[in-house]
Amino acid sequence: MSGTYKMTIAGLERELPLCPLNEKIDIAAFVMFSDVELTVAAATELLKKSPYFDVIMTAESKGIPLAYEMSRQSKKPYVVARKSVKLYMSEPTTVTVKSITTAAEQKLHLSKEKAEMIKGKRVLLVDDVISTGESLIALEKLTAAADGIISGRVAVLAEGDAADRDDIIYLEKLPLFFK
């Protein structure tokens, strides 16, 4: 690691460790796990900015605490697209995703029961950070496969070029750090 990046998110100051993505770029690692104060504050602020929705969907991993808290505050259900098929999942729909923070290609799965939860519903796609947008594309494909309607795409941070997108809602811009 090569230092930290200090920023204010949802009114809270945080220092993010800088991690090498490759020999030319470092990224600031934003991990909401264990930071309940930040998760609650970010959920509150994102809900203020979010369009109307019936259900929240996120990809398994770092978006789960945020989706849970947004669900708790809004009293609307949430669905998690899983990284692996579980024994209890019937007739899963599967899509492939390549994320900037994950070395290998991954798959996201949505069970028939979860797909039925979003069928015909307005779905708010939620993530902690949007960077390349690959995770969002996977969530969009799962929503379409389940006949859901995307009401919006929200994240705590938009990293790099994602901050220039006009189809996402986010709280703060997160720069890339070129060496």
Tab-separated table of C-alpha atoms in Angstrom:
chain	number	residue	atom	x	y	z
A	1	MET	CA	0.000	0.000	0.000
A	2	SER	CA	1.135	3.499	-0.694
A	3	GLY	CA	-0.682	5.818	1.708
A	4	THR	CA	-4.270	6.863	2.212
A	5	TYR	CA	-6.893	9.134	0.724
A	6	LYS	CA	-9.030	11.222	3.069
A	7	MET	CA	-12.606	12.028	2.054
A	8	THR	CA	-15.997	12.944	3.475
A	9	ILE	CA	-18.859	10.540	2.735
A	10	ALA	CA	-22.423	11.240	3.919
A	11	GLY	CA	-21.007	13.840	6.309
A	12	LEU	CA	-18.444	11.456	7.816
A	13	GLU	CA	-14.697	11.724	7.313
A	14	ARG	CA	-12.901	8.520	6.369
A	15	GLU	CA	-9.346	7.655	5.412
A	16	LEU	CA	-9.185	5.049	2.654
A	17	PRO	CA	-6.042	2.958	2.103
A	18	LEU	CA	-4.495	3.248	-1.359
A	19	CYS	CA	-3.964	-0.132	-3.030
A	20	PRO	CA	-2.167	-0.878	-6.303
A	21	LEU	CA	-4.544	-1.982	-9.056
A	22	ASN	CA	-1.624	-2.395	-11.453
A	23	GLU	CA	1.755	-0.764	-12.116
A	24	LYS	CA	0.105	2.476	-13.299
A	25	ILE	CA	-2.934	2.965	-11.054
A	26	ASP	CA	-3.759	2.813	-7.352
A	27	ILE	CA	-7.328	2.739	-6.085
A	28	ALA	CA	-8.654	3.880	-2.720
A	29	ALA	CA	-10.137	0.853	-0.980
A	30	PHE	CA	-13.654	1.587	0.239
A	31	VAL	CA	-14.981	-1.171	2.489
A	32	MET	CA	-18.205	-0.521	4.394
A	33	PHE	CA	-18.064	-3.814	6.308
A	34	SER	CA	-17.957	-3.107	10.065
A	35	ASP	CA	-18.546	0.633	9.583
A	36	VAL	CA	-22.132	0.774	10.817
A	37	GLU	CA	-22.107	4.560	11.243
A	38	LEU	CA	-21.126	5.076	7.606
A	39	THR	CA	-23.534	2.415	6.335
A	40	VAL	CA	-26.498	4.039	8.113
A	41	ALA	CA	-25.528	7.564	6.995
A	42	ALA	CA	-24.919	6.530	3.380
A	43	ALA	CA	-28.232	4.632	3.224
A	44	THR	CA	-30.088	7.675	4.555
A	45	GLU	CA	-28.508	9.988	1.976
A	46	LEU	CA	-28.995	7.586	-0.941
A	47	LEU	CA	-32.659	7.084	-0.094
A	48	LYS	CA	-33.148	10.873	-0.241
A	49	LYS	CA	-31.770	10.834	-3.807
A	50	SER	CA	-33.357	7.584	-5.025
A	51	PRO	CA	-36.328	7.398	-7.392
A	52	TYR	CA	-39.416	5.460	-6.326
A	53	PHE	CA	-38.805	1.697	-6.087
A	54	ASP	CA	-40.519	-1.474	-4.876
A	55	VAL	CA	-37.494	-3.655	-4.156
A	56	ILE	CA	-33.718	-3.253	-3.811
A	57	MET	CA	-31.214	-5.568	-5.494
A	58	THR	CA	-27.473	-5.813	-4.875
A	59	ALA	CA	-24.669	-8.217	-5.714
A	60	GLU	CA	-23.373	-10.495	-2.987
A	61	SER	CA	-20.530	-8.978	-0.987
A	62	LYS	CA	-19.843	-5.377	-0.083
A	63	GLY	CA	-23.240	-4.010	-1.162
A	64	ILE	CA	-25.181	-6.232	1.247
A	65	PRO	CA	-24.941	-4.072	4.405
A	66	LEU	CA	-25.953	-1.003	2.388
A	67	ALA	CA	-28.905	-2.786	0.738
A	68	TYR	CA	-29.995	-4.149	4.120
A	69	GLU	CA	-29.893	-0.707	5.732
A	70	MET	CA	-31.709	0.922	2.794
A	71	SER	CA	-34.314	-1.835	3.077
A	72	ARG	CA	-34.657	-1.317	6.825
A	73	GLN	CA	-35.063	2.448	6.491
A	74	SER	CA	-37.433	2.321	3.501
A	75	LYS	CA	-39.363	-0.731	4.724
A	76	LYS	CA	-38.987	-2.239	1.239
A	77	PRO	CA	-37.565	-5.720	0.598
A	78	TYR	CA	-34.122	-6.441	-0.789
A	79	VAL	CA	-32.703	-9.234	-2.923
A	80	VAL	CA	-29.088	-10.390	-3.132
A	81	ALA	CA	-27.693	-11.776	-6.384
A	82	ARG	CA	-25.507	-14.633	-5.121
A	83	LYS	CA	-21.949	-15.460	-6.239
A	84	SER	CA	-22.627	-19.186	-6.166
A	85	VAL	CA	-25.667	-21.400	-6.527
A	86	LYS	CA	-26.876	-22.614	-3.138
A	87	LEU	CA	-28.695	-25.904	-2.549
A	88	TYR	CA	-31.916	-24.080	-1.683
A	89	MET	CA	-31.951	-22.050	-4.915
A	90	SER	CA	-34.395	-23.437	-7.466
A	91	GLU	CA	-34.009	-22.752	-11.192
A	92	PRO	CA	-31.357	-20.013	-10.836
A	93	THR	CA	-30.743	-17.433	-13.548
A	94	THR	CA	-27.009	-16.839	-14.019
A	95	VAL	CA	-24.991	-13.985	-15.547
A	96	THR	CA	-21.227	-13.393	-15.756
A	97	VAL	CA	-19.453	-10.337	-14.327
A	98	LYS	CA	-15.874	-9.010	-14.311
A	99	SER	CA	-15.248	-6.465	-11.553
A	100	ILE	CA	-12.252	-4.137	-11.211
A	101	THR	CA	-11.580	-5.381	-7.669
A	102	THR	CA	-11.853	-9.095	-8.458
A	103	ALA	CA	-9.104	-10.958	-10.338
A	104	ALA	CA	-11.253	-13.603	-12.016
A	105	GLU	CA	-14.539	-13.547	-13.852
A	106	GLN	CA	-17.469	-14.182	-11.525
A	107	LYS	CA	-21.048	-15.302	-11.913
A	108	LEU	CA	-24.122	-13.887	-10.205
A	109	HIS	CA	-27.170	-16.043	-9.604
A	110	LEU	CA	-30.785	-15.251	-8.812
A	111	SER	CA	-33.135	-18.014	-7.660
A	112	LYS	CA	-36.578	-18.445	-9.154
A	113	GLU	CA	-38.110	-17.303	-5.825
A	114	LYS	CA	-36.066	-14.076	-5.775
A	115	ALA	CA	-36.803	-13.481	-9.452
A	116	GLU	CA	-40.509	-13.710	-8.639
A	117	MET	CA	-40.017	-11.030	-5.960
A	118	ILE	CA	-38.884	-8.545	-8.615
A	119	LYS	CA	-41.118	-9.583	-11.526
A	120	GLY	CA	-43.066	-6.521	-12.644
A	121	LYS	CA	-41.579	-4.463	-9.789
A	122	ARG	CA	-39.494	-1.276	-9.868
A	123	VAL	CA	-36.002	-2.390	-8.845
A	124	LEU	CA	-33.370	-0.110	-7.323
A	125	LEU	CA	-29.894	-1.451	-8.072
A	126	VAL	CA	-27.524	-0.752	-5.158
A	127	ASP	CA	-23.741	-1.038	-4.860
A	128	ASP	CA	-21.024	0.383	-2.658
A	129	VAL	CA	-18.803	1.628	-5.516
A	130	ILE	CA	-19.462	1.881	-9.236
A	131	SER	CA	-16.267	1.831	-11.251
A	132	THR	CA	-16.300	-0.046	-14.544
A	133	GLY	CA	-20.040	-0.671	-14.255
A	134	GLU	CA	-19.666	-4.424	-14.858
A	135	SER	CA	-21.460	-5.377	-11.633
A	136	LEU	CA	-24.326	-3.066	-12.585
A	137	ILE	CA	-24.565	-4.651	-16.025
A	138	ALA	CA	-24.883	-8.071	-14.401
A	139	LEU	CA	-27.617	-6.796	-12.055
A	140	GLU	CA	-29.392	-5.187	-15.022
A	141	LYS	CA	-29.309	-8.516	-16.904
A	142	LEU	CA	-30.718	-10.366	-13.891
A	143	THR	CA	-33.455	-7.750	-13.510
A	144	ALA	CA	-34.376	-8.064	-17.194
A	145	ALA	CA	-34.369	-11.872	-17.007
A	146	ALA	CA	-36.794	-11.663	-14.070
A	147	ASP	CA	-39.033	-9.148	-15.884
A	148	GLY	CA	-38.255	-6.421	-13.362
A	149	ILE	CA	-38.159	-2.707	-14.180
A	150	ILE	CA	-35.032	-0.782	-13.243
A	151	SER	CA	-36.053	2.366	-11.393
A	152	GLY	CA	-32.519	3.547	-10.670
A	153	ARG	CA	-28.881	2.726	-10.004
A	154	VAL	CA	-27.287	4.034	-6.813
A	155	ALA	CA	-23.916	3.750	-5.109
A	156	VAL	CA	-22.069	5.427	-2.299
A	157	LEU	CA	-19.103	6.256	-4.555
A	158	ALA	CA	-18.513	6.627	-8.305
A	159	GLU	CA	-14.910	5.844	-9.157
A	160	GLY	CA	-12.968	7.280	-12.077
A	161	ASP	CA	-14.982	7.707	-15.279
A	162	ALA	CA	-18.131	6.366	-13.605
A	163	ALA	CA	-18.519	9.807	-12.003
A	164	ASP	CA	-19.270	11.171	-15.493
A	165	ARG	CA	-22.204	8.819	-16.064
A	166	ASP	CA	-25.664	10.388	-16.037
A	167	ASP	CA	-27.530	7.128	-15.373
A	168	ILE	CA	-26.291	6.599	-11.817
A	169	ILE	CA	-26.875	8.333	-8.495
A	170	TYR	CA	-23.990	8.513	-6.046
A	171	LEU	CA	-22.862	10.467	-3.002
A	172	GLU	CA	-19.204	11.209	-3.780
A	173	LYS	CA	-16.630	10.936	-6.560
A	174	LEU	CA	-13.659	8.672	-5.907
A	175	PRO	CA	-10.609	9.466	-8.013
A	176	LEU	CA	-8.169	6.995	-9.466
A	177	PHE	CA	-4.547	7.573	-8.469
A	178	PHE	CA	-2.158	7.465	-11.423
A	179	LYS	CA	1.502	6.754	-10.661
